[in-house]
Coordinates of C-alpha atoms in Angstrom, one line a residue:
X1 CA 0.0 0.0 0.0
X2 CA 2.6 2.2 1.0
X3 CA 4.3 1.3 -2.3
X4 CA 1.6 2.2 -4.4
X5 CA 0.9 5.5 -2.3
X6 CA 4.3 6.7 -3.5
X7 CA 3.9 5.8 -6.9
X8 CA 0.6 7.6 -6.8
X9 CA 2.6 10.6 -5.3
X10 CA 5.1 10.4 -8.2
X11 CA 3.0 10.5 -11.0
X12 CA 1.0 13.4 -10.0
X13 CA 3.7 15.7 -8.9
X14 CA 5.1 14.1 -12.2
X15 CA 2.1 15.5 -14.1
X16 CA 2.1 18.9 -12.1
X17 CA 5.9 19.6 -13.1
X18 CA 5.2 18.8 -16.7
X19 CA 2.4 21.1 -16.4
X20 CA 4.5 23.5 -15.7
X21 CA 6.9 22.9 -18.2
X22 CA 3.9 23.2 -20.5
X23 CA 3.3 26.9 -19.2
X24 CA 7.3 27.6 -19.4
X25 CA 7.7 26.5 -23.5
X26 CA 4.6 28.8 -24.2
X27 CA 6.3 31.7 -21.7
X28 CA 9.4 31.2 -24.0
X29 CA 7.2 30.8 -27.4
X30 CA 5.5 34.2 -25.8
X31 CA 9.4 36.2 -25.8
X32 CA 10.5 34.8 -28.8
X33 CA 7.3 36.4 -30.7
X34 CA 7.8 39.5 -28.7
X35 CA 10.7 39.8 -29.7
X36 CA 10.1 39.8 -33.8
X37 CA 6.8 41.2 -33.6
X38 CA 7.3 44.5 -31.1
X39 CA 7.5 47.5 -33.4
X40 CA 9.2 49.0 -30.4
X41 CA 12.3 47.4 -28.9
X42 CA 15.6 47.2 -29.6
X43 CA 15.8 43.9 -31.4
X44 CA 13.8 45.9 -34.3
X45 CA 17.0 48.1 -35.1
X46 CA 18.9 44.7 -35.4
X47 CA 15.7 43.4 -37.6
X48 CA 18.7 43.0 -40.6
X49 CA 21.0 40.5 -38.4
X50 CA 20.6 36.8 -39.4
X51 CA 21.7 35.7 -36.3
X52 CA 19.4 38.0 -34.1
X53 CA 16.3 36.2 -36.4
X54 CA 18.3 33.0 -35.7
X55 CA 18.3 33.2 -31.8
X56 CA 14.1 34.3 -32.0
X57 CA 13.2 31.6 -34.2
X58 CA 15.2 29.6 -32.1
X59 CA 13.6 30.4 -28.9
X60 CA 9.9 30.4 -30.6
X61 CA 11.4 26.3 -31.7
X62 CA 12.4 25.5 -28.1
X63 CA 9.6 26.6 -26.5
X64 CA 6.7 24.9 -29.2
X65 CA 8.9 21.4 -28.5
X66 CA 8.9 22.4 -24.6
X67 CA 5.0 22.5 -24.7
X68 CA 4.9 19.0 -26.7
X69 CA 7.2 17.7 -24.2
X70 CA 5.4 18.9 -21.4
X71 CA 2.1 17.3 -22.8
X72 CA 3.4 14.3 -23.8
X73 CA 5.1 13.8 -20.2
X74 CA 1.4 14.7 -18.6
X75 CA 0.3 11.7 -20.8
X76 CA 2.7 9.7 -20.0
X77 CA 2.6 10.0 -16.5
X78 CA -1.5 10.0 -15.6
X79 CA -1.9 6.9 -17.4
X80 CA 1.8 5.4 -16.8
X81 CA 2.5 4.5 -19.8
X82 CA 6.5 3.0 -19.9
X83 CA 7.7 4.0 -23.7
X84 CA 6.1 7.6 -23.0
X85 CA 8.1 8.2 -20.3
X86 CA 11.4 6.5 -21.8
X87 CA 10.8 9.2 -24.9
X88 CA 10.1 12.1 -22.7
X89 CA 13.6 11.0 -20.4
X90 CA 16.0 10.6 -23.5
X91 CA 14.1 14.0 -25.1
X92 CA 14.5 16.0 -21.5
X93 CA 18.5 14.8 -21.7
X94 CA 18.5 15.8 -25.4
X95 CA 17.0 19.6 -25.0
X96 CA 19.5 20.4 -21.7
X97 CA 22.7 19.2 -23.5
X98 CA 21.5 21.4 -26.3
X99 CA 20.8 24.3 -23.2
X100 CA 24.1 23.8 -22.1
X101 CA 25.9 24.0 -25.5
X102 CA 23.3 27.3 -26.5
X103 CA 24.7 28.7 -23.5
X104 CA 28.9 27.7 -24.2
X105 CA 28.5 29.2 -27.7
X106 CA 26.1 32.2 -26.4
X107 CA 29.4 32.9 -23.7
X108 CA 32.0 32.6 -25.6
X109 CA 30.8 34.7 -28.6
X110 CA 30.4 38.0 -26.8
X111 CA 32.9 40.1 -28.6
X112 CA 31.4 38.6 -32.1
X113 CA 28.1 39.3 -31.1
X114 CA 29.0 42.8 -30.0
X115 CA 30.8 43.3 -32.8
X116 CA 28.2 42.4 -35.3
X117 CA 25.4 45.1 -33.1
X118 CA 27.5 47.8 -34.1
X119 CA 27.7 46.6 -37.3
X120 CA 24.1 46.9 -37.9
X121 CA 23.5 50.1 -36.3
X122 CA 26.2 51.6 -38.1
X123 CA 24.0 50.5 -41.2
X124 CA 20.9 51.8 -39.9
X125 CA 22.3 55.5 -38.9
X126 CA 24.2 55.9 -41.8
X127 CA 21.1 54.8 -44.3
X128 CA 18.2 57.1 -41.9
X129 CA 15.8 57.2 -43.2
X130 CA 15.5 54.3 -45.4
X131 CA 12.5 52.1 -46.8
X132 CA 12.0 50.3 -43.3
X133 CA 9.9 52.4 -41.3
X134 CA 9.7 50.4 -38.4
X135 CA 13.7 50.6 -38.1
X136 CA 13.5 54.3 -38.1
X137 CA 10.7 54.5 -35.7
X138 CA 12.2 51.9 -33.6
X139 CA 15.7 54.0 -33.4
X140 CA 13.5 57.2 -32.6
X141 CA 12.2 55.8 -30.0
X142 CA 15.4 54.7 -28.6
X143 CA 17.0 57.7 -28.4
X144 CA 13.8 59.7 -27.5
X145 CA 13.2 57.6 -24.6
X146 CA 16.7 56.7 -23.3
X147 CA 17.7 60.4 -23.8
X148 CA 20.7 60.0 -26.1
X149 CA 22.3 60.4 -29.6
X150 CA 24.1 57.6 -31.9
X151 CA 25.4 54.9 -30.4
X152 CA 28.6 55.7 -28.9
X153 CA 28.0 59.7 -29.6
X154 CA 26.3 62.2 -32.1
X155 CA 29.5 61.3 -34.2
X156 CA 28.4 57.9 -35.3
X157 CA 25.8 60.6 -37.7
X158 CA 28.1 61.6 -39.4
X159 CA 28.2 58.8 -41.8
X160 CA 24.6 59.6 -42.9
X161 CA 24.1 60.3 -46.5
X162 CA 21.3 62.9 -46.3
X163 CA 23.3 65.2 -43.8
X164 CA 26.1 64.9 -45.5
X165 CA 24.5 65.7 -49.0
X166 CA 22.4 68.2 -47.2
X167 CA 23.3 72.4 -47.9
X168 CA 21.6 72.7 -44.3
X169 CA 22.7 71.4 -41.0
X170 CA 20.9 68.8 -40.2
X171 CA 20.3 66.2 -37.3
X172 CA 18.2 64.0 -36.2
X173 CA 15.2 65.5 -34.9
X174 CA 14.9 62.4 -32.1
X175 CA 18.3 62.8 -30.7
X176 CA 17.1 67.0 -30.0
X177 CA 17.7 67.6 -26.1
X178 CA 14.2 68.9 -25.2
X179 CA 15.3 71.1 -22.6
X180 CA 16.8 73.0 -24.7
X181 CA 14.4 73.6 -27.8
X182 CA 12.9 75.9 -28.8
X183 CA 8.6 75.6 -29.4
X184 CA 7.3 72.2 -30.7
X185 CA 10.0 69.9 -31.6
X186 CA 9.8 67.0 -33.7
X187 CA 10.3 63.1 -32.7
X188 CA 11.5 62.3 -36.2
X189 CA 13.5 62.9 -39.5
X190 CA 15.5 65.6 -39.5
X191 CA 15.5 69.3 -38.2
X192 CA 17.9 72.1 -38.7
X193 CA 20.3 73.3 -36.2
X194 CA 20.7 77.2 -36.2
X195 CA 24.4 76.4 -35.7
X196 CA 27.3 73.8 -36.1
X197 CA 26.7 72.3 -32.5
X198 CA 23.6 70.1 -32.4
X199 CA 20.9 71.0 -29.5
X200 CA 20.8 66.9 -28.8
X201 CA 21.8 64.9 -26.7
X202 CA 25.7 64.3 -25.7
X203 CA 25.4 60.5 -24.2
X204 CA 25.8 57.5 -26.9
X205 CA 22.9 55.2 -26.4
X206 CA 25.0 52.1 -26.4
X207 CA 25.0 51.9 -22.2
X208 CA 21.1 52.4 -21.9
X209 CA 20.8 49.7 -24.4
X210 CA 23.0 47.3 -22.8
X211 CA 21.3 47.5 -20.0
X212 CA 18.0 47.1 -21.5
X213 CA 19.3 43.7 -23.8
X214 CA 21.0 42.3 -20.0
X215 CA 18.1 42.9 -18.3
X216 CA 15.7 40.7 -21.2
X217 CA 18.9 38.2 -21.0
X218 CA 18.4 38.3 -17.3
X219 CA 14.5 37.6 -17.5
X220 CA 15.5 34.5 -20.6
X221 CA 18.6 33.3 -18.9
X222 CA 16.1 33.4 -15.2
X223 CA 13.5 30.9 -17.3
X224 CA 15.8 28.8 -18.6
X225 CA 17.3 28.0 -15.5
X226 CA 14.1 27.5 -14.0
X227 CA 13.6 24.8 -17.0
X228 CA 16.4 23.4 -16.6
X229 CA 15.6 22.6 -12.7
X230 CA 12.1 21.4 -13.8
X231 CA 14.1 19.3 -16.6
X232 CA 16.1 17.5 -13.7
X233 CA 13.4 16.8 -11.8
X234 CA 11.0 15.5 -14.8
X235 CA 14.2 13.3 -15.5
X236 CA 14.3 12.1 -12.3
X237 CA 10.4 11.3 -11.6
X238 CA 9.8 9.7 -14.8
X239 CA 13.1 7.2 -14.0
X240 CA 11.0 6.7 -11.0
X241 CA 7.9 6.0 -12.0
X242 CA 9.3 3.7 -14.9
X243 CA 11.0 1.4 -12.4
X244 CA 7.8 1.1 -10.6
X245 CA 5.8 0.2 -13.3
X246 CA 5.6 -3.7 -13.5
X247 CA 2.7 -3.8 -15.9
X248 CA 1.1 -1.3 -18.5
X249 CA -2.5 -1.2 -18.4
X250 CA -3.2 0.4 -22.2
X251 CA -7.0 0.3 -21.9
X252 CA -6.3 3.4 -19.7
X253 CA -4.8 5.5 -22.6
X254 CA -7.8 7.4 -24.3
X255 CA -8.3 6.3 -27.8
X256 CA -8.6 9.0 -30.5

């Protein structure tokens, strides 16, 4: 009796923690979408990077098989069926080696990563205001928001083809310091500064963003690990619960 209590116990918490894993791949399917979809944030600017599309489409992947798992391992668990729960262990082992190398390569490819971010911004200040209007709007926002002007400084303008062609002295209307202008000022395109020194704002926005990607790293890196604990411990049951399963009863399993 008391044998059969426990493997009672086990297969519910077993179905609760897969539960949860359920509501953990549709959290991550939930970011990844955020991510390419927000018309807003950051990762819009970088909307040209392949590998920036890469890591979404990857997290939108992880998360949809994270969900299957998670219902496959509820099914395997209520009705204790054996070969379910052999799958779901040897697919739970598979997805945190793959965690584990994600996070190696992620670690280790900082500088390139970096690199390639200003990269792409330097595309995307030096063609303002191109065909992508999201970009530009995204970028206005940035620096409207975060109070700031290029990247590193208002220098990394000066590569822009339409102040450079211009007669006039332009800048970028978002990067204008609005304690110091003058009437209405714009939150886009371009405006013209009465003299060589730009009204705008003298930080780079590189810092504000950096904070802003490592605290979204901080809320992904914060799931994963949470994942990853409810990986261990889904392994762990569902070795449990297959050792203590002498006999599969199939009529349980509902047939579709």
């Amino acid at each position: 009796t008391m044998g059969n209590g426990c493997v009672t116990a086990t297969k519910y918490f077993l179905f609760l923690l897969n539960f949860i894993f359920f509501l953990c791949g549709a959290v991550i399917v939930g970011f990844g979408l955020w991510l390419l979809l927000d018309n807003q944030s950051f990762i819009v600017v970088l909307s040209d990077s392949t590998a920036v599309k890469t890591a979404c489409y990857i997290l939108i992947g992880v998360g949809a098989f994270s969900m299957l798992l998670g219902f496959l391992g509820c099914l395997g668990a209520i009705y204790e069926v054996r070969c379910l729960l052999g799958l779901y262990f040897a697919c739970l082992l598979l997805i945190l080696l793959a965690q584990i190398t994600a996070g190696t390569l992620i670690y280790f490819q900082k500088d390139a990563l970096h690199e390639e971010t200003f990269k792409v911004i330097g595309t995307v200040l030096d063609g303002y205001p191109g065909n992508n209007s999201s970009v530009m709007q995204a970028w206005d926002f940035i620096q409207r928001t975060m109070e700031c002007c290029g990247w590193t400084s208002q220098q990394d303008w000066s590569g822009n083809m339409i102040i450079k062609n211009s007669s006039m002295l332009l800048f970028p209307c978002s990067c204008q310091n609005i304690s110091t202008a003058a009437g209405n000022a714009s939150d886009s395109g371009f405006c013209e500064a009465p003299t060589p020194d730009w009204p705008v704002y003298e930080a780079g926005c590189a810092a504000s963003v950096e904070r802003w990607v490592l605290t979204n790293i901080g809320v992904v890196l914060g799931i994963c690990v949470g994942v990853a604990v409810i990986e261990l411990l889904g392994m762990v049951l569902s070795i449990c619960l297959c050792k203590n399963i002498h006999r599969e009863d199939y009529s349980k399993v509902p047939k579709y």
